PDB file of C-alpha atoms in Angstrom:
ATOM      1  CA  MET A  18     124.559 105.574 139.221  1.00  0.00           C
ATOM      2  CA  THR A  19     122.204 108.500 138.991  1.00  0.00           C
ATOM      3  CA  ASP A  20     123.278 109.983 135.672  1.00  0.00           C
ATOM      4  CA  ASP A  21     124.428 108.917 132.207  1.00  0.00           C
ATOM      5  CA  THR A  22     128.122 108.740 133.021  1.00  0.00           C
ATOM      6  CA  LYS A  23     130.331 105.975 134.334  1.00  0.00           C
ATOM      7  CA  PRO A  24     133.234 107.518 136.295  1.00  0.00           C
ATOM      8  CA  THR A  25     135.667 104.707 135.470  1.00  0.00           C
ATOM      9  CA  ASN A  26     135.342 105.143 131.698  1.00  0.00           C
ATOM     10  CA  PRO A  27     136.327 108.529 130.227  1.00  0.00           C
ATOM     11  CA  LYS A  28     134.904 107.509 126.829  1.00  0.00           C
ATOM     12  CA  GLN A  29     131.463 107.407 128.471  1.00  0.00           C
ATOM     13  CA  SER A  30     131.580 111.060 129.508  1.00  0.00           C
ATOM     14  CA  VAL A  31     132.653 112.077 125.990  1.00  0.00           C
ATOM     15  CA  GLY A  32     130.090 109.834 124.255  1.00  0.00           C
ATOM     16  CA  ALA A  33     127.269 111.076 126.494  1.00  0.00           C
ATOM     17  CA  LYS A  34     127.554 114.483 124.807  1.00  0.00           C
ATOM     18  CA  LYS A  35     127.074 113.123 121.276  1.00  0.00           C
ATOM     19  CA  VAL A  36     123.930 112.308 119.302  1.00  0.00           C
ATOM     20  CA  PRO A  37     122.205 109.481 121.245  1.00  0.00           C
ATOM     21  CA  LEU A  38     121.400 107.154 118.366  1.00  0.00           C
ATOM     22  CA  SER A  39     120.642 104.433 120.925  1.00  0.00           C
ATOM     23  CA  CYS A  40     117.385 106.297 121.600  1.00  0.00           C
ATOM     24  CA  ILE A  41     115.842 105.188 118.317  1.00  0.00           C
ATOM     25  CA  SER A  42     114.370 101.813 117.440  1.00  0.00           C
ATOM     26  CA  MET A  43     116.371  99.953 114.813  1.00  0.00           C
ATOM     27  CA  GLN A  44     113.274  97.913 113.960  1.00  0.00           C
ATOM     28  CA  VAL A  45     111.427 101.106 113.032  1.00  0.00           C
ATOM     29  CA  VAL A  46     114.477 102.385 111.133  1.00  0.00           C
ATOM     30  CA  GLY A  47     114.504  99.084 109.243  1.00  0.00           C
ATOM     31  CA  GLU A  48     110.827  99.454 108.355  1.00  0.00           C
ATOM     32  CA  MET A  49     111.500 102.989 107.156  1.00  0.00           C
ATOM     33  CA  ALA A  50     114.372 101.663 105.046  1.00  0.00           C
ATOM     34  CA  VAL A  51     111.953  99.254 103.355  1.00  0.00           C
ATOM     35  CA  GLY A  52     109.556 102.150 102.748  1.00  0.00           C
ATOM     36  CA  MET A  53     112.387 104.207 101.300  1.00  0.00           C
ATOM     37  CA  TYR A  54     113.406 101.214  99.170  1.00  0.00           C
ATOM     38  CA  GLU A  55     109.899 101.170  97.712  1.00  0.00           C
ATOM     39  CA  GLY A  56     110.471 104.777  96.670  1.00  0.00           C
ATOM     40  CA  ASP A  57     113.879 103.822  95.288  1.00  0.00           C
ATOM     41  CA  ARG A  58     112.273 101.141  93.114  1.00  0.00           C
ATOM     42  CA  LYS A  59     109.512 103.483  91.912  1.00  0.00           C
ATOM     43  CA  TYR A  60     111.323 106.793  91.475  1.00  0.00           C
ATOM     44  CA  GLY A  61     115.056 106.268  92.007  1.00  0.00           C
ATOM     45  CA  ARG A  62     117.130 106.466  95.155  1.00  0.00           C
ATOM     46  CA  HIS A  63     117.338 109.977  96.601  1.00  0.00           C
ATOM     47  CA  ASN A  64     115.532 111.396  93.567  1.00  0.00           C
ATOM     48  CA  TYR A  65     114.043 114.065  95.809  1.00  0.00           C
ATOM     49  CA  ARG A  66     117.535 115.425  96.498  1.00  0.00           C
ATOM     50  CA  GLU A  67     118.055 115.993  92.782  1.00  0.00           C
ATOM     51  CA  SER A  68     114.617 117.088  91.611  1.00  0.00           C
ATOM     52  CA  GLY A  69     113.319 118.692  94.793  1.00  0.00           C
ATOM     53  CA  VAL A  70     109.855 118.354  96.279  1.00  0.00           C
ATOM     54  CA  LEU A  71     106.728 120.346  96.927  1.00  0.00           C
ATOM     55  CA  ALA A  72     105.964 120.449 100.632  1.00  0.00           C
ATOM     56  CA  SER A  73     102.265 119.912  99.945  1.00  0.00           C
ATOM     57  CA  THR A  74     102.900 116.615  98.137  1.00  0.00           C
ATOM     58  CA  TYR A  75     104.500 115.041 101.206  1.00  0.00           C
ATOM     59  CA  TYR A  76     102.163 116.706 103.684  1.00  0.00           C
ATOM     60  CA  ASP A  77      99.216 115.291 101.739  1.00  0.00           C
ATOM     61  CA  ALA A  78     100.766 111.803 101.567  1.00  0.00           C
ATOM     62  CA  CYS A  79     101.543 111.801 105.269  1.00  0.00           C
ATOM     63  CA  MET A  80      98.045 112.966 106.187  1.00  0.00           C
ATOM     64  CA  ARG A  81      96.408 110.362 103.918  1.00  0.00           C
ATOM     65  CA  HIS A  82      98.405 107.571 105.584  1.00  0.00           C
ATOM     66  CA  LEU A  83      97.633 108.898 109.069  1.00  0.00           C
ATOM     67  CA  ALA A  84      93.942 109.176 108.223  1.00  0.00           C
ATOM     68  CA  ALA A  85      93.830 105.638 106.818  1.00  0.00           C
ATOM     69  CA  TRP A  86      95.579 104.308 109.927  1.00  0.00           C
ATOM     70  CA  TRP A  87      93.364 106.360 112.257  1.00  0.00           C
ATOM     71  CA  GLU A  88      90.252 104.985 110.600  1.00  0.00           C
ATOM     72  CA  GLY A  89      91.421 101.405 111.170  1.00  0.00           C
ATOM     73  CA  GLU A  90      93.438 100.390 108.123  1.00  0.00           C
ATOM     74  CA  ASP A  91      96.824  99.360 109.471  1.00  0.00           C
ATOM     75  CA  ILE A  92      98.473  98.201 106.249  1.00  0.00           C
ATOM     76  CA  ASP A  93      98.793 100.201 103.038  1.00  0.00           C
ATOM     77  CA  PRO A  94      97.285  97.922 100.351  1.00  0.00           C
ATOM     78  CA  VAL A  95      99.751  99.113  97.691  1.00  0.00           C
ATOM     79  CA  SER A  96     103.034  98.598  99.542  1.00  0.00           C
ATOM     80  CA  GLY A  97     102.027  96.142 102.249  1.00  0.00           C
ATOM     81  CA  LEU A  98     103.703  98.416 104.809  1.00  0.00           C
ATOM     82  CA  ASN A  99     102.150  99.929 107.897  1.00  0.00           C
ATOM     83  CA  HIS A 100     100.527 103.306 107.209  1.00  0.00           C
ATOM     84  CA  ILE A 101     102.523 104.849 110.069  1.00  0.00           C
ATOM     85  CA  ILE A 102     105.755 103.846 108.323  1.00  0.00           C
ATOM     86  CA  LYS A 103     104.456 105.285 105.056  1.00  0.00           C
ATOM     87  CA  CYS A 104     103.715 108.551 106.868  1.00  0.00           C
ATOM     88  CA  MET A 105     107.174 108.519 108.454  1.00  0.00           C
ATOM     89  CA  THR A 106     108.896 107.953 105.107  1.00  0.00           C
ATOM     90  CA  SER A 107     106.919 110.819 103.588  1.00  0.00           C
ATOM     91  CA  ALA A 108     108.009 113.061 106.456  1.00  0.00           C
ATOM     92  CA  HIS A 109     111.572 111.764 106.066  1.00  0.00           C
ATOM     93  CA  VAL A 110     111.708 112.727 102.401  1.00  0.00           C
ATOM     94  CA  LEU A 111     110.284 116.165 103.127  1.00  0.00           C
ATOM     95  CA  ARG A 112     112.684 116.815 106.006  1.00  0.00           C
ATOM     96  CA  ASP A 113     115.695 115.598 104.037  1.00  0.00           C
ATOM     97  CA  ALA A 114     114.710 117.819 101.114  1.00  0.00           C
ATOM     98  CA  MET A 115     114.392 120.730 103.544  1.00  0.00           C
ATOM     99  CA  LEU A 116     117.854 120.037 104.976  1.00  0.00           C
ATOM    100  CA  GLN A 117     119.302 119.894 101.454  1.00  0.00           C
ATOM    101  CA  ASP A 118     117.429 123.057 100.424  1.00  0.00           C
ATOM    102  CA  MET A 119     115.643 121.067  97.737  1.00  0.00           C
ATOM    103  CA  TRP A 120     112.051 121.808  98.647  1.00  0.00           C
ATOM    104  CA  VAL A 121     109.458 124.318  97.572  1.00  0.00           C
ATOM    105  CA  ASP A 122     107.563 125.787 100.498  1.00  0.00           C
ATOM    106  CA  ASP A 123     104.058 125.859  99.060  1.00  0.00           C
ATOM    107  CA  ARG A 124     102.323 125.991 102.416  1.00  0.00           C
ATOM    108  CA  PRO A 125      99.499 128.494 102.677  1.00  0.00           C
ATOM    109  CA  PRO A 126     100.352 131.929 104.029  1.00  0.00           C
ATOM    110  CA  ARG A 127     101.178 131.805 107.739  1.00  0.00           C
ATOM    111  CA  VAL A 128      98.214 132.292 110.054  1.00  0.00           C
ATOM    112  CA  LYS A 129      98.121 135.553 111.983  1.00  0.00           C
ATOM    113  CA  ASN A 130      97.675 133.793 115.308  1.00  0.00           C
ATOM    114  CA  LEU A 131     100.467 131.256 115.751  1.00  0.00           C
ATOM    115  CA  ASN A 132      98.986 130.352 119.149  1.00  0.00           C
ATOM    116  CA  TRP A 133      95.679 129.179 117.721  1.00  0.00           C
ATOM    117  CA  MET A 134      96.093 125.650 119.105  1.00  0.00           C
ATOM    118  CA  ASN A 135      96.766 126.943 122.616  1.00  0.00           C
ATOM    119  CA  ASP A 136      93.718 129.182 122.307  1.00  0.00           C
ATOM    120  CA  LEU A 137      91.575 126.193 121.321  1.00  0.00           C
ATOM    121  CA  ASN A 138      93.045 124.122 124.162  1.00  0.00           C
ATOM    122  CA  LYS A 139      91.938 126.827 126.601  1.00  0.00           C
ATOM    123  CA  LYS A 140      88.406 126.599 125.184  1.00  0.00           C
ATOM    124  CA  VAL A 141      88.438 122.835 125.721  1.00  0.00           C
ATOM    125  CA  GLU A 142      89.624 123.348 129.307  1.00  0.00           C
ATOM    126  CA  GLU A 143      86.745 125.788 129.845  1.00  0.00           C
ATOM    127  CA  LEU A 144      84.303 123.188 128.540  1.00  0.00           C
ATOM    128  CA  HIS A 145      85.722 120.594 130.950  1.00  0.00           C
ATOM    129  CA  VAL A 146      85.083 122.965 133.830  1.00  0.00           C
ATOM    130  CA  LYS A 147      81.645 123.985 132.574  1.00  0.00           C
ATOM    131  CA  PHE A 148      80.561 120.393 131.906  1.00  0.00           C
ATOM    132  CA  PRO A 149      82.545 118.207 134.339  1.00  0.00           C
ATOM    133  CA  VAL A 150      80.357 115.136 133.904  1.00  0.00           C
ATOM    134  CA  ARG A 151      78.979 113.723 130.670  1.00  0.00           C
TER     135      ARG A 151
END
């Protein structure tokens, strides 16, 4: 077979057009559930859906966990969970609050140049050409 359908099973062709939940790791989902359970124990389950959130609070938390992980600390000393999972649960709360319209968008004003990253990537490419060997 060269595609995602099995000609002998009509359910396959119908199911292939639905959300492919088989694409996600259940082990990671389980770890996120433990991270969310920590929040449940501390603050109450789905409290963010009732009280709302500030975007900056969850952006800051996610960035702190990413930075700690990037600098070599795999496990959050408070929860005992991997910093990547802590970042993912922070992003999960923020995204869920966004979907429920229970967030305050306190991001800074939008930058004038939304292509700033592409512009910087072009500069890096120029440097690779200018200095091909270290």
